mmCIF file with all atom_site columns, C-alpha atoms in Angstrom:
data_model
loop_
_atom_site.group_PDB
_atom_site.id
_atom_site.type_symbol
_atom_site.label_atom_id
_atom_site.label_alt_id
_atom_site.label_comp_id
_atom_site.label_asym_id
_atom_site.label_entity_id
_atom_site.label_seq_id
_atom_site.pdbx_PDB_ins_code
_atom_site.Cartn_x
_atom_site.Cartn_y
_atom_site.Cartn_z
_atom_site.occupancy
_atom_site.B_iso_or_equiv
_atom_site.pdbx_formal_charge
_atom_site.auth_seq_id
_atom_site.auth_comp_id
_atom_site.auth_asym_id
_atom_site.auth_atom_id
_atom_site.pdbx_PDB_model_num
ATOM 1  C CA . MET V 1 1  ? 20.267  -5.326  -5.266  1.00 0.00 ? 1  MET V CA 1
ATOM 2  C CA . ASP V 1 2  ? 22.141  -2.963  -7.585  1.00 0.00 ? 2  ASP V CA 1
ATOM 3  C CA . ALA V 1 3  ? 21.482  -0.611  -10.528 1.00 0.00 ? 3  ALA V CA 1
ATOM 4  C CA . ALA V 1 4  ? 21.767  -3.416  -13.053 1.00 0.00 ? 4  ALA V CA 1
ATOM 5  C CA . ASP V 1 5  ? 19.334  -5.646  -11.105 1.00 0.00 ? 5  ASP V CA 1
ATOM 6  C CA . PRO V 1 6  ? 17.183  -3.603  -8.679  1.00 0.00 ? 6  PRO V CA 1
ATOM 7  C CA . ALA V 1 7  ? 15.229  -6.607  -7.437  1.00 0.00 ? 7  ALA V CA 1
ATOM 8  C CA . PRO V 1 8  ? 15.803  -8.791  -4.376  1.00 0.00 ? 8  PRO V CA 1
ATOM 9  C CA . PRO V 1 9  ? 16.544  -12.414 -5.329  1.00 0.00 ? 9  PRO V CA 1
ATOM 10 C CA . ASP V 1 10 ? 12.923  -13.670 -4.802  1.00 0.00 ? 10 ASP V CA 1
ATOM 11 C CA . ALA V 1 11 ? 11.164  -10.748 -6.588  1.00 0.00 ? 11 ALA V CA 1
ATOM 12 C CA . TRP V 1 12 ? 10.672  -12.119 -10.126 1.00 0.00 ? 12 TRP V CA 1
ATOM 13 C CA . TRP V 1 13 ? 7.808   -9.693  -10.610 1.00 0.00 ? 13 TRP V CA 1
ATOM 14 C CA . LEU V 1 14 ? 10.073  -6.714  -9.903  1.00 0.00 ? 14 LEU V CA 1
ATOM 15 C CA . ARG V 1 15 ? 12.608  -8.002  -12.410 1.00 0.00 ? 15 ARG V CA 1
ATOM 16 C CA . GLN V 1 16 ? 9.853   -8.409  -15.000 1.00 0.00 ? 16 GLN V CA 1
ATOM 17 C CA . LEU V 1 17 ? 8.561   -4.862  -14.341 1.00 0.00 ? 17 LEU V CA 1
ATOM 18 C CA . TRP V 1 18 ? 12.094  -3.452  -14.568 1.00 0.00 ? 18 TRP V CA 1
ATOM 19 C CA . ALA V 1 19 ? 12.683  -5.252  -17.878 1.00 0.00 ? 19 ALA V CA 1
ATOM 20 C CA . GLU V 1 20 ? 9.440   -3.922  -19.329 1.00 0.00 ? 20 GLU V CA 1
ATOM 21 C CA . PHE V 1 21 ? 10.213  -0.396  -18.101 1.00 0.00 ? 21 PHE V CA 1
ATOM 22 C CA . SER V 1 22 ? 13.767  -0.563  -19.468 1.00 0.00 ? 22 SER V CA 1
ATOM 23 C CA . ALA V 1 23 ? 12.403  -1.739  -22.842 1.00 0.00 ? 23 ALA V CA 1
ATOM 24 C CA . GLY V 1 24 ? 10.306  1.404   -22.977 1.00 0.00 ? 24 GLY V CA 1
ATOM 25 C CA . GLU V 1 25 ? 6.973   -0.311  -22.456 1.00 0.00 ? 25 GLU V CA 1
ATOM 26 C CA . ARG V 1 26 ? 4.127   1.683   -21.039 1.00 0.00 ? 26 ARG V CA 1
ATOM 27 C CA . ILE V 1 27 ? 3.507   0.631   -17.444 1.00 0.00 ? 27 ILE V CA 1
ATOM 28 C CA . ARG V 1 28 ? -0.075  0.587   -16.231 1.00 0.00 ? 28 ARG V CA 1
ATOM 29 C CA . PHE V 1 29 ? -0.697  1.418   -12.610 1.00 0.00 ? 29 PHE V CA 1
ATOM 30 C CA . GLN V 1 30 ? -3.546  0.456   -10.315 1.00 0.00 ? 30 GLN V CA 1
ATOM 31 C CA . TYR V 1 31 ? -4.680  3.585   -8.505  1.00 0.00 ? 31 TYR V CA 1
ATOM 32 C CA . PHE V 1 32 ? -6.644  3.012   -5.335  1.00 0.00 ? 32 PHE V CA 1
ATOM 33 C CA . TRP V 1 33 ? -7.153  6.357   -3.645  1.00 0.00 ? 33 TRP V CA 1
ATOM 34 C CA . GLY V 1 34 ? -10.926 6.209   -4.071  1.00 0.00 ? 34 GLY V CA 1
ATOM 35 C CA . HIS V 1 35 ? -11.911 5.080   -0.611  1.00 0.00 ? 35 HIS V CA 1
ATOM 36 C CA . ARG V 1 36 ? -15.680 5.168   -0.922  1.00 0.00 ? 36 ARG V CA 1
ATOM 37 C CA . ASP V 1 37 ? -17.453 1.895   -0.216  1.00 0.00 ? 37 ASP V CA 1
ATOM 38 C CA . THR V 1 38 ? -19.049 0.997   -3.542  1.00 0.00 ? 38 THR V CA 1
ATOM 39 C CA . GLY V 1 39 ? -20.743 -2.140  -2.226  1.00 0.00 ? 39 GLY V CA 1
ATOM 40 C CA . ARG V 1 40 ? -18.493 -4.339  -4.350  1.00 0.00 ? 40 ARG V CA 1
ATOM 41 C CA . THR V 1 41 ? -14.911 -5.479  -4.128  1.00 0.00 ? 41 THR V CA 1
ATOM 42 C CA . ASP V 1 42 ? -12.771 -3.149  -6.304  1.00 0.00 ? 42 ASP V CA 1
ATOM 43 C CA . ALA V 1 43 ? -9.557  -1.200  -6.101  1.00 0.00 ? 43 ALA V CA 1
ATOM 44 C CA . SER V 1 44 ? -11.041 1.271   -3.615  1.00 0.00 ? 44 SER V CA 1
ATOM 45 C CA . CYS V 1 45 ? -10.743 -1.252  -0.807  1.00 0.00 ? 45 CYS V CA 1
ATOM 46 C CA . LEU V 1 46 ? -6.931  -1.032  -1.150  1.00 0.00 ? 46 LEU V CA 1
ATOM 47 C CA . SER V 1 47 ? -6.912  2.548   0.059   1.00 0.00 ? 47 SER V CA 1
ATOM 48 C CA . GLN V 1 48 ? -5.690  3.048   3.617   1.00 0.00 ? 48 GLN V CA 1
ATOM 49 C CA . TRP V 1 49 ? -8.613  5.430   4.031   1.00 0.00 ? 49 TRP V CA 1
ATOM 50 C CA . PHE V 1 50 ? -11.188 2.737   3.144   1.00 0.00 ? 50 PHE V CA 1
ATOM 51 C CA . PRO V 1 51 ? -13.735 2.428   5.990   1.00 0.00 ? 51 PRO V CA 1
ATOM 52 C CA . ALA V 1 52 ? -12.902 -0.974  7.425   1.00 0.00 ? 52 ALA V CA 1
ATOM 53 C CA . PRO V 1 53 ? -12.793 -0.689  11.214  1.00 0.00 ? 53 PRO V CA 1
ATOM 54 C CA . PHE V 1 54 ? -10.570 -3.126  13.120  1.00 0.00 ? 54 PHE V CA 1
ATOM 55 C CA . SER V 1 55 ? -9.277  -3.463  16.656  1.00 0.00 ? 55 SER V CA 1
ATOM 56 C CA . LEU V 1 56 ? -5.795  -4.121  17.876  1.00 0.00 ? 56 LEU V CA 1
ATOM 57 C CA . ASP V 1 57 ? -4.872  -4.509  21.518  1.00 0.00 ? 57 ASP V CA 1
ATOM 58 C CA . GLY V 1 58 ? -8.285  -3.230  22.573  1.00 0.00 ? 58 GLY V CA 1
ATOM 59 C CA . GLN V 1 59 ? -8.091  -0.057  20.462  1.00 0.00 ? 59 GLN V CA 1
ATOM 60 C CA . VAL V 1 60 ? -10.538 0.345   17.570  1.00 0.00 ? 60 VAL V CA 1
ATOM 61 C CA . TYR V 1 61 ? -9.289  2.065   14.424  1.00 0.00 ? 61 TYR V CA 1
ATOM 62 C CA . ALA V 1 62 ? -11.765 3.322   11.782  1.00 0.00 ? 62 ALA V CA 1
ATOM 63 C CA . THR V 1 63 ? -9.256  2.874   8.931   1.00 0.00 ? 63 THR V CA 1
ATOM 64 C CA . ALA V 1 64 ? -5.721  1.682   8.355   1.00 0.00 ? 64 ALA V CA 1
ATOM 65 C CA . GLU V 1 65 ? -4.743  5.374   8.068   1.00 0.00 ? 65 GLU V CA 1
ATOM 66 C CA . HIS V 1 66 ? -5.953  5.959   11.671  1.00 0.00 ? 66 HIS V CA 1
ATOM 67 C CA . TRP V 1 67 ? -3.758  3.080   12.863  1.00 0.00 ? 67 TRP V CA 1
ATOM 68 C CA . MET V 1 68 ? -0.822  4.459   10.929  1.00 0.00 ? 68 MET V CA 1
ATOM 69 C CA . MET V 1 69 ? -1.193  7.956   12.401  1.00 0.00 ? 69 MET V CA 1
ATOM 70 C CA . ALA V 1 70 ? -1.503  6.513   15.935  1.00 0.00 ? 70 ALA V CA 1
ATOM 71 C CA . GLU V 1 71 ? 1.620   4.393   15.414  1.00 0.00 ? 71 GLU V CA 1
ATOM 72 C CA . LYS V 1 72 ? 3.565   7.341   14.079  1.00 0.00 ? 72 LYS V CA 1
ATOM 73 C CA . ALA V 1 73 ? 2.559   9.396   17.130  1.00 0.00 ? 73 ALA V CA 1
ATOM 74 C CA . ARG V 1 74 ? 3.735   6.536   19.402  1.00 0.00 ? 74 ARG V CA 1
ATOM 75 C CA . LEU V 1 75 ? 7.002   6.215   17.473  1.00 0.00 ? 75 LEU V CA 1
ATOM 76 C CA . PHE V 1 76 ? 7.794   9.898   18.013  1.00 0.00 ? 76 PHE V CA 1
ATOM 77 C CA . ASP V 1 77 ? 6.466   9.947   21.617  1.00 0.00 ? 77 ASP V CA 1
ATOM 78 C CA . ASP V 1 78 ? 3.696   12.370  20.634  1.00 0.00 ? 78 ASP V CA 1
ATOM 79 C CA . GLU V 1 79 ? 0.952   11.963  23.230  1.00 0.00 ? 79 GLU V CA 1
#
């Protein structure tokens, strides 16, 4: 990866995005911070705060954000 080609070899989508950006095209983004359950599948389910409980090694996490915070605490030996 370099300044002329910022994409890894298998990332055709990144090359396409870079070409569009370099050509001055307006890039549309998919925002997904709305983490309220709307009762349908939409972009809100992509938020790490979306209420989707799961368990890992016997520990239940309410959201992906809870897991991430717990892992960060473990990484830095923060009991």
